[in-house]
């Protein structure tokens, strides 16, 4: 439901960058979360940083704060309007150094964008 509400909200904008925890688990374009949550944005012509053939299916969540043993999932995404190109995408794994005492459960998803 939230994805549909977000899709409706951004459809009113000429330029937008939507980012955050999209709560998806998709390792391919045939997974249910891709079909039901991610694909509607693709169908509207928007660009995605995660869960794509172009940029990959990037793990950004560790299923809790145990960075050593958590379940990795592709929950985060950066979605842009069609007129903002996503050039490069990476996950900042340096921030997840358990030896530093960090208790984060999401890794930063980094995208380089070009406004057309």
JSON list of N, CA, C and O in Angstrom, two decimals, residues 58-99:
[
{"chain": "A", "resi": 58, "resn": "UNK", "atom": "N", "xyz": [21.31, -5.08, -4.64]},
{"chain": "A", "resi": 58, "resn": "UNK", "atom": "CA", "xyz": [22.30, -4.76, -3.62]},
{"chain": "A", "resi": 58, "resn": "UNK", "atom": "C", "xyz": [21.73, -4.93, -2.21]},
{"chain": "A", "resi": 58, "resn": "UNK", "atom": "O", "xyz": [20.69, -4.37, -1.88]},
{"chain": "A", "resi": 59, "resn": "UNK", "atom": "N", "xyz": [22.45, -5.68, -1.39]},
{"chain": "A", "resi": 59, "resn": "UNK", "atom": "CA", "xyz": [22.03, -5.88, -0.01]},
{"chain": "A", "resi": 59, "resn": "UNK", "atom": "C", "xyz": [22.34, -4.64, 0.81]},
{"chain": "A", "resi": 59, "resn": "UNK", "atom": "O", "xyz": [23.48, -4.19, 0.88]},
{"chain": "A", "resi": 60, "resn": "UNK", "atom": "N", "xyz": [21.32, -4.09, 1.46]},
{"chain": "A", "resi": 60, "resn": "UNK", "atom": "CA", "xyz": [21.51, -2.91, 2.29]},
{"chain": "A", "resi": 60, "resn": "UNK", "atom": "C", "xyz": [20.98, -3.09, 3.71]},
{"chain": "A", "resi": 60, "resn": "UNK", "atom": "O", "xyz": [21.12, -2.20, 4.54]},
{"chain": "A", "resi": 61, "resn": "UNK", "atom": "N", "xyz": [20.39, -4.24, 4.01]},
{"chain": "A", "resi": 61, "resn": "UNK", "atom": "CA", "xyz": [19.84, -4.47, 5.34]},
{"chain": "A", "resi": 61, "resn": "UNK", "atom": "C", "xyz": [20.32, -5.81, 5.85]},
{"chain": "A", "resi": 61, "resn": "UNK", "atom": "O", "xyz": [20.40, -6.78, 5.09]},
{"chain": "A", "resi": 62, "resn": "UNK", "atom": "N", "xyz": [20.63, -5.87, 7.12]},
{"chain": "A", "resi": 62, "resn": "UNK", "atom": "CA", "xyz": [21.21, -7.07, 7.69]},
{"chain": "A", "resi": 62, "resn": "UNK", "atom": "C", "xyz": [20.27, -7.83, 8.61]},
{"chain": "A", "resi": 62, "resn": "UNK", "atom": "O", "xyz": [20.71, -8.64, 9.39]},
{"chain": "A", "resi": 63, "resn": "UNK", "atom": "N", "xyz": [18.99, -7.58, 8.56]},
{"chain": "A", "resi": 63, "resn": "UNK", "atom": "CA", "xyz": [18.04, -8.34, 9.36]},
{"chain": "A", "resi": 63, "resn": "UNK", "atom": "C", "xyz": [18.25, -8.18, 10.85]},
{"chain": "A", "resi": 63, "resn": "UNK", "atom": "O", "xyz": [18.09, -9.11, 11.61]},
{"chain": "A", "resi": 64, "resn": "UNK", "atom": "N", "xyz": [18.59, -7.01, 11.27]},
{"chain": "A", "resi": 64, "resn": "UNK", "atom": "CA", "xyz": [18.84, -6.74, 12.69]},
{"chain": "A", "resi": 64, "resn": "UNK", "atom": "C", "xyz": [20.16, -6.02, 12.85]},
{"chain": "A", "resi": 64, "resn": "UNK", "atom": "O", "xyz": [20.79, -5.62, 11.88]},
{"chain": "A", "resi": 65, "resn": "UNK", "atom": "N", "xyz": [20.61, -5.86, 14.07]},
{"chain": "A", "resi": 65, "resn": "UNK", "atom": "CA", "xyz": [21.83, -5.10, 14.31]},
{"chain": "A", "resi": 65, "resn": "UNK", "atom": "C", "xyz": [23.06, -5.98, 14.37]},
{"chain": "A", "resi": 65, "resn": "UNK", "atom": "O", "xyz": [24.16, -5.48, 14.52]},
{"chain": "A", "resi": 66, "resn": "UNK", "atom": "N", "xyz": [22.92, -7.28, 14.25]},
{"chain": "A", "resi": 66, "resn": "UNK", "atom": "CA", "xyz": [24.07, -8.18, 14.24]},
{"chain": "A", "resi": 66, "resn": "UNK", "atom": "C", "xyz": [24.66, -8.19, 12.84]},
{"chain": "A", "resi": 66, "resn": "UNK", "atom": "O", "xyz": [24.23, -8.94, 11.98]},
{"chain": "A", "resi": 67, "resn": "UNK", "atom": "N", "xyz": [25.64, -7.34, 12.61]},
{"chain": "A", "resi": 67, "resn": "UNK", "atom": "CA", "xyz": [26.19, -7.19, 11.27]},
{"chain": "A", "resi": 67, "resn": "UNK", "atom": "C", "xyz": [26.93, -8.43, 10.81]},
{"chain": "A", "resi": 67, "resn": "UNK", "atom": "O", "xyz": [27.07, -8.67, 9.62]},
{"chain": "A", "resi": 68, "resn": "UNK", "atom": "N", "xyz": [27.41, -9.24, 11.73]},
{"chain": "A", "resi": 68, "resn": "UNK", "atom": "CA", "xyz": [28.18, -10.42, 11.36]},
{"chain": "A", "resi": 68, "resn": "UNK", "atom": "C", "xyz": [27.28, -11.55, 10.87]},
{"chain": "A", "resi": 68, "resn": "UNK", "atom": "O", "xyz": [27.65, -12.29, 9.96]},
{"chain": "A", "resi": 69, "resn": "UNK", "atom": "N", "xyz": [26.10, -11.69, 11.44]},
{"chain": "A", "resi": 69, "resn": "UNK", "atom": "CA", "xyz": [25.29, -12.86, 11.12]},
{"chain": "A", "resi": 69, "resn": "UNK", "atom": "C", "xyz": [23.89, -12.58, 10.61]},
{"chain": "A", "resi": 69, "resn": "UNK", "atom": "O", "xyz": [23.09, -13.49, 10.47]},
{"chain": "A", "resi": 70, "resn": "UNK", "atom": "N", "xyz": [23.58, -11.34, 10.33]},
{"chain": "A", "resi": 70, "resn": "UNK", "atom": "CA", "xyz": [22.23, -11.00, 9.89]},
{"chain": "A", "resi": 70, "resn": "UNK", "atom": "C", "xyz": [21.93, -11.50, 8.50]},
{"chain": "A", "resi": 70, "resn": "UNK", "atom": "O", "xyz": [22.82, -11.85, 7.73]},
{"chain": "A", "resi": 71, "resn": "UNK", "atom": "N", "xyz": [20.66, -11.55, 8.16]},
{"chain": "A", "resi": 71, "resn": "UNK", "atom": "CA", "xyz": [20.22, -11.95, 6.83]},
{"chain": "A", "resi": 71, "resn": "UNK", "atom": "C", "xyz": [20.30, -10.71, 5.93]},
{"chain": "A", "resi": 71, "resn": "UNK", "atom": "O", "xyz": [19.74, -9.67, 6.25]},
{"chain": "A", "resi": 72, "resn": "UNK", "atom": "N", "xyz": [20.97, -10.83, 4.81]},
{"chain": "A", "resi": 72, "resn": "UNK", "atom": "CA", "xyz": [21.13, -9.68, 3.91]},
{"chain": "A", "resi": 72, "resn": "UNK", "atom": "C", "xyz": [19.94, -9.59, 2.97]},
{"chain": "A", "resi": 72, "resn": "UNK", "atom": "O", "xyz": [19.52, -10.58, 2.40]},
{"chain": "A", "resi": 73, "resn": "UNK", "atom": "N", "xyz": [19.42, -8.37, 2.79]},
{"chain": "A", "resi": 73, "resn": "UNK", "atom": "CA", "xyz": [18.27, -8.16, 1.92]},
{"chain": "A", "resi": 73, "resn": "UNK", "atom": "C", "xyz": [18.39, -6.83, 1.20]},
{"chain": "A", "resi": 73, "resn": "UNK", "atom": "O", "xyz": [19.07, -5.91, 1.67]},
{"chain": "A", "resi": 74, "resn": "UNK", "atom": "N", "xyz": [17.71, -6.72, 0.07]},
{"chain": "A", "resi": 74, "resn": "UNK", "atom": "CA", "xyz": [17.75, -5.51, -0.75]},
{"chain": "A", "resi": 74, "resn": "UNK", "atom": "C", "xyz": [16.57, -4.61, -0.40]},
{"chain": "A", "resi": 74, "resn": "UNK", "atom": "O", "xyz": [15.65, -4.46, -1.19]},
{"chain": "A", "resi": 75, "resn": "UNK", "atom": "N", "xyz": [16.61, -3.99, 0.76]},
{"chain": "A", "resi": 75, "resn": "UNK", "atom": "CA", "xyz": [15.43, -3.24, 1.19]},
{"chain": "A", "resi": 75, "resn": "UNK", "atom": "C", "xyz": [15.43, -1.78, 0.76]},
{"chain": "A", "resi": 75, "resn": "UNK", "atom": "O", "xyz": [14.39, -1.19, 0.59]},
{"chain": "A", "resi": 76, "resn": "UNK", "atom": "N", "xyz": [16.61, -1.19, 0.58]},
{"chain": "A", "resi": 76, "resn": "UNK", "atom": "CA", "xyz": [16.68, 0.24, 0.31]},
{"chain": "A", "resi": 76, "resn": "UNK", "atom": "C", "xyz": [16.76, 0.51, -1.19]},
{"chain": "A", "resi": 76, "resn": "UNK", "atom": "O", "xyz": [17.28, -0.29, -1.95]},
{"chain": "A", "resi": 77, "resn": "UNK", "atom": "N", "xyz": [16.26, 1.68, -1.57]},
{"chain": "A", "resi": 77, "resn": "UNK", "atom": "CA", "xyz": [16.29, 2.05, -2.97]},
{"chain": "A", "resi": 77, "resn": "UNK", "atom": "C", "xyz": [16.35, 3.56, -3.09]},
{"chain": "A", "resi": 77, "resn": "UNK", "atom": "O", "xyz": [15.97, 4.28, -2.17]},
{"chain": "A", "resi": 78, "resn": "UNK", "atom": "N", "xyz": [16.85, 4.01, -4.22]},
{"chain": "A", "resi": 78, "resn": "UNK", "atom": "CA", "xyz": [16.78, 5.41, -4.62]},
{"chain": "A", "resi": 78, "resn": "UNK", "atom": "C", "xyz": [16.06, 5.41, -5.96]},
{"chain": "A", "resi": 78, "resn": "UNK", "atom": "O", "xyz": [16.49, 4.73, -6.89]},
{"chain": "A", "resi": 79, "resn": "UNK", "atom": "N", "xyz": [14.96, 6.12, -6.02]},
{"chain": "A", "resi": 79, "resn": "UNK", "atom": "CA", "xyz": [14.13, 6.16, -7.22]},
{"chain": "A", "resi": 79, "resn": "UNK", "atom": "C", "xyz": [14.08, 7.61, -7.69]},
{"chain": "A", "resi": 79, "resn": "UNK", "atom": "O", "xyz": [13.87, 8.52, -6.87]},
{"chain": "A", "resi": 80, "resn": "UNK", "atom": "N", "xyz": [14.28, 7.81, -8.99]},
{"chain": "A", "resi": 80, "resn": "UNK", "atom": "CA", "xyz": [14.27, 9.17, -9.52]},
{"chain": "A", "resi": 80, "resn": "UNK", "atom": "C", "xyz": [13.26, 9.30, -10.65]},
{"chain": "A", "resi": 80, "resn": "UNK", "atom": "O", "xyz": [12.89, 8.31, -11.28]},
{"chain": "A", "resi": 81, "resn": "UNK", "atom": "N", "xyz": [12.88, 10.53, -10.91]},
{"chain": "A", "resi": 81, "resn": "UNK", "atom": "CA", "xyz": [12.05, 10.81, -12.07]},
{"chain": "A", "resi": 81, "resn": "UNK", "atom": "C", "xyz": [12.85, 10.47, -13.33]},
{"chain": "A", "resi": 81, "resn": "UNK", "atom": "O", "xyz": [14.08, 10.34, -13.29]},
{"chain": "A", "resi": 82, "resn": "UNK", "atom": "N", "xyz": [12.16, 10.33, -14.43]},
{"chain": "A", "resi": 82, "resn": "UNK", "atom": "CA", "xyz": [12.80, 9.91, -15.68]},
{"chain": "A", "resi": 82, "resn": "UNK", "atom": "C", "xyz": [13.86, 10.89, -16.15]},
{"chain": "A", "resi": 82, "resn": "UNK", "atom": "O", "xyz": [14.80, 10.51, -16.85]},
{"chain": "A", "resi": 83, "resn": "UNK", "atom": "N", "xyz": [13.76, 12.15, -15.74]},
{"chain": "A", "resi": 83, "resn": "UNK", "atom": "CA", "xyz": [14.70, 13.16, -16.18]},
{"chain": "A", "resi": 83, "resn": "UNK", "atom": "C", "xyz": [15.91, 13.31, -15.25]},
{"chain": "A", "resi": 83, "resn": "UNK", "atom": "O", "xyz": [16.70, 14.24, -15.39]},
{"chain": "A", "resi": 84, "resn": "UNK", "atom": "N", "xyz": [16.09, 12.38, -14.32]},
{"chain": "A", "resi": 84, "resn": "UNK", "atom": "CA", "xyz": [17.28, 12.32, -13.48]},
{"chain": "A", "resi": 84, "resn": "UNK", "atom": "C", "xyz": [17.90, 10.94, -13.68]},
{"chain": "A", "resi": 84, "resn": "UNK", "atom": "O", "xyz": [17.30, 9.92, -13.34]},
{"chain": "A", "resi": 85, "resn": "UNK", "atom": "N", "xyz": [19.08, 10.92, -14.26]},
{"chain": "A", "resi": 85, "resn": "UNK", "atom": "CA", "xyz": [19.75, 9.67, -14.59]},
{"chain": "A", "resi": 85, "resn": "UNK", "atom": "C", "xyz": [20.56, 9.17, -13.40]},
{"chain": "A", "resi": 85, "resn": "UNK", "atom": "O", "xyz": [21.22, 9.96, -12.72]},
{"chain": "A", "resi": 86, "resn": "UNK", "atom": "N", "xyz": [20.52, 7.87, -13.18]},
{"chain": "A", "resi": 86, "resn": "UNK", "atom": "CA", "xyz": [21.34, 7.24, -12.15]},
{"chain": "A", "resi": 86, "resn": "UNK", "atom": "C", "xyz": [22.58, 6.69, -12.85]},
{"chain": "A", "resi": 86, "resn": "UNK", "atom": "O", "xyz": [22.49, 5.78, -13.67]},
{"chain": "A", "resi": 87, "resn": "UNK", "atom": "N", "xyz": [23.74, 7.29, -12.53]},
{"chain": "A", "resi": 87, "resn": "UNK", "atom": "CA", "xyz": [24.97, 6.94, -13.23]},
{"chain": "A", "resi": 87, "resn": "UNK", "atom": "C", "xyz": [25.74, 5.79, -12.58]},
{"chain": "A", "resi": 87, "resn": "UNK", "atom": "O", "xyz": [26.18, 4.89, -13.26]},
{"chain": "A", "resi": 88, "resn": "UNK", "atom": "N", "xyz": [25.95, 5.86, -11.29]},
{"chain": "A", "resi": 88, "resn": "UNK", "atom": "CA", "xyz": [26.69, 4.83, -10.57]},
{"chain": "A", "resi": 88, "resn": "UNK", "atom": "C", "xyz": [26.00, 4.54, -9.25]},
{"chain": "A", "resi": 88, "resn": "UNK", "atom": "O", "xyz": [25.41, 5.43, -8.65]},
{"chain": "A", "resi": 89, "resn": "UNK", "atom": "N", "xyz": [26.13, 3.30, -8.80]},
{"chain": "A", "resi": 89, "resn": "UNK", "atom": "CA", "xyz": [25.49, 2.90, -7.55]},
{"chain": "A", "resi": 89, "resn": "UNK", "atom": "C", "xyz": [26.46, 2.03, -6.77]},
{"chain": "A", "resi": 89, "resn": "UNK", "atom": "O", "xyz": [27.15, 1.18, -7.34]},
{"chain": "A", "resi": 90, "resn": "UNK", "atom": "N", "xyz": [26.51, 2.23, -5.46]},
{"chain": "A", "resi": 90, "resn": "UNK", "atom": "CA", "xyz": [27.33, 1.39, -4.60]},
{"chain": "A", "resi": 90, "resn": "UNK", "atom": "C", "xyz": [26.70, 1.34, -3.22]},
{"chain": "A", "resi": 90, "resn": "UNK", "atom": "O", "xyz": [25.82, 2.13, -2.88]},
{"chain": "A", "resi": 91, "resn": "UNK", "atom": "N", "xyz": [27.18, 0.39, -2.43]},
{"chain": "A", "resi": 91, "resn": "UNK", "atom": "CA", "xyz": [26.77, 0.29, -1.03]},
{"chain": "A", "resi": 91, "resn": "UNK", "atom": "C", "xyz": [28.01, 0.58, -0.20]},
{"chain": "A", "resi": 91, "resn": "UNK", "atom": "O", "xyz": [29.07, 0.00, -0.42]},
{"chain": "A", "resi": 92, "resn": "UNK", "atom": "N", "xyz": [27.88, 1.49, 0.76]},
{"chain": "A", "resi": 92, "resn": "UNK", "atom": "CA", "xyz": [29.01, 1.88, 1.59]},
{"chain": "A", "resi": 92, "resn": "UNK", "atom": "C", "xyz": [29.17, 0.88, 2.73]},
{"chain": "A", "resi": 92, "resn": "UNK", "atom": "O", "xyz": [28.56, 1.02, 3.78]},
{"chain": "A", "resi": 93, "resn": "UNK", "atom": "N", "xyz": [29.96, -0.15, 2.51]},
{"chain": "A", "resi": 93, "resn": "UNK", "atom": "CA", "xyz": [30.14, -1.20, 3.53]},
{"chain": "A", "resi": 93, "resn": "UNK", "atom": "C", "xyz": [31.09, -0.78, 4.63]},
{"chain": "A", "resi": 93, "resn": "UNK", "atom": "O", "xyz": [31.13, -1.41, 5.68]},
{"chain": "A", "resi": 94, "resn": "UNK", "atom": "N", "xyz": [31.85, 0.27, 4.44]},
{"chain": "A", "resi": 94, "resn": "UNK", "atom": "CA", "xyz": [32.78, 0.74, 5.47]},
{"chain": "A", "resi": 94, "resn": "UNK", "atom": "C", "xyz": [32.01, 1.14, 6.72]},
{"chain": "A", "resi": 94, "resn": "UNK", "atom": "O", "xyz": [32.47, 0.97, 7.83]},
{"chain": "A", "resi": 95, "resn": "UNK", "atom": "N", "xyz": [30.82, 1.67, 6.55]},
{"chain": "A", "resi": 95, "resn": "UNK", "atom": "CA", "xyz": [30.02, 2.12, 7.68]},
{"chain": "A", "resi": 95, "resn": "UNK", "atom": "C", "xyz": [29.56, 0.96, 8.57]},
{"chain": "A", "resi": 95, "resn": "UNK", "atom": "O", "xyz": [29.07, 1.17, 9.66]},
{"chain": "A", "resi": 96, "resn": "UNK", "atom": "N", "xyz": [29.72, -0.27, 8.11]},
{"chain": "A", "resi": 96, "resn": "UNK", "atom": "CA", "xyz": [29.21, -1.43, 8.84]},
{"chain": "A", "resi": 96, "resn": "UNK", "atom": "C", "xyz": [30.31, -2.16, 9.59]},
{"chain": "A", "resi": 96, "resn": "UNK", "atom": "O", "xyz": [30.23, -3.35, 9.80]},
{"chain": "A", "resi": 97, "resn": "UNK", "atom": "N", "xyz": [31.33, -1.46, 10.00]},
{"chain": "A", "resi": 97, "resn": "UNK", "atom": "CA", "xyz": [32.42, -2.09, 10.72]},
{"chain": "A", "resi": 97, "resn": "UNK", "atom": "C", "xyz": [31.98, -2.36, 12.16]},
{"chain": "A", "resi": 97, "resn": "UNK", "atom": "O", "xyz": [31.94, -1.46, 12.99]},
{"chain": "A", "resi": 98, "resn": "UNK", "atom": "N", "xyz": [31.67, -3.61, 12.44]},
{"chain": "A", "resi": 98, "resn": "UNK", "atom": "CA", "xyz": [31.19, -3.99, 13.77]},
{"chain": "A", "resi": 98, "resn": "UNK", "atom": "C", "xyz": [32.24, -3.71, 14.85]},
{"chain": "A", "resi": 98, "resn": "UNK", "atom": "O", "xyz": [31.91, -3.51, 16.01]},
{"chain": "A", "resi": 99, "resn": "UNK", "atom": "N", "xyz": [33.51, -3.68, 14.47]},
{"chain": "A", "resi": 99, "resn": "UNK", "atom": "CA", "xyz": [34.58, -3.40, 15.43]},
{"chain": "A", "resi": 99, "resn": "UNK", "atom": "C", "xyz": [34.52, -1.97, 15.96]},
{"chain": "A", "resi": 99, "resn": "UNK", "atom": "O", "xyz": [35.11, -1.67, 16.99]}
]
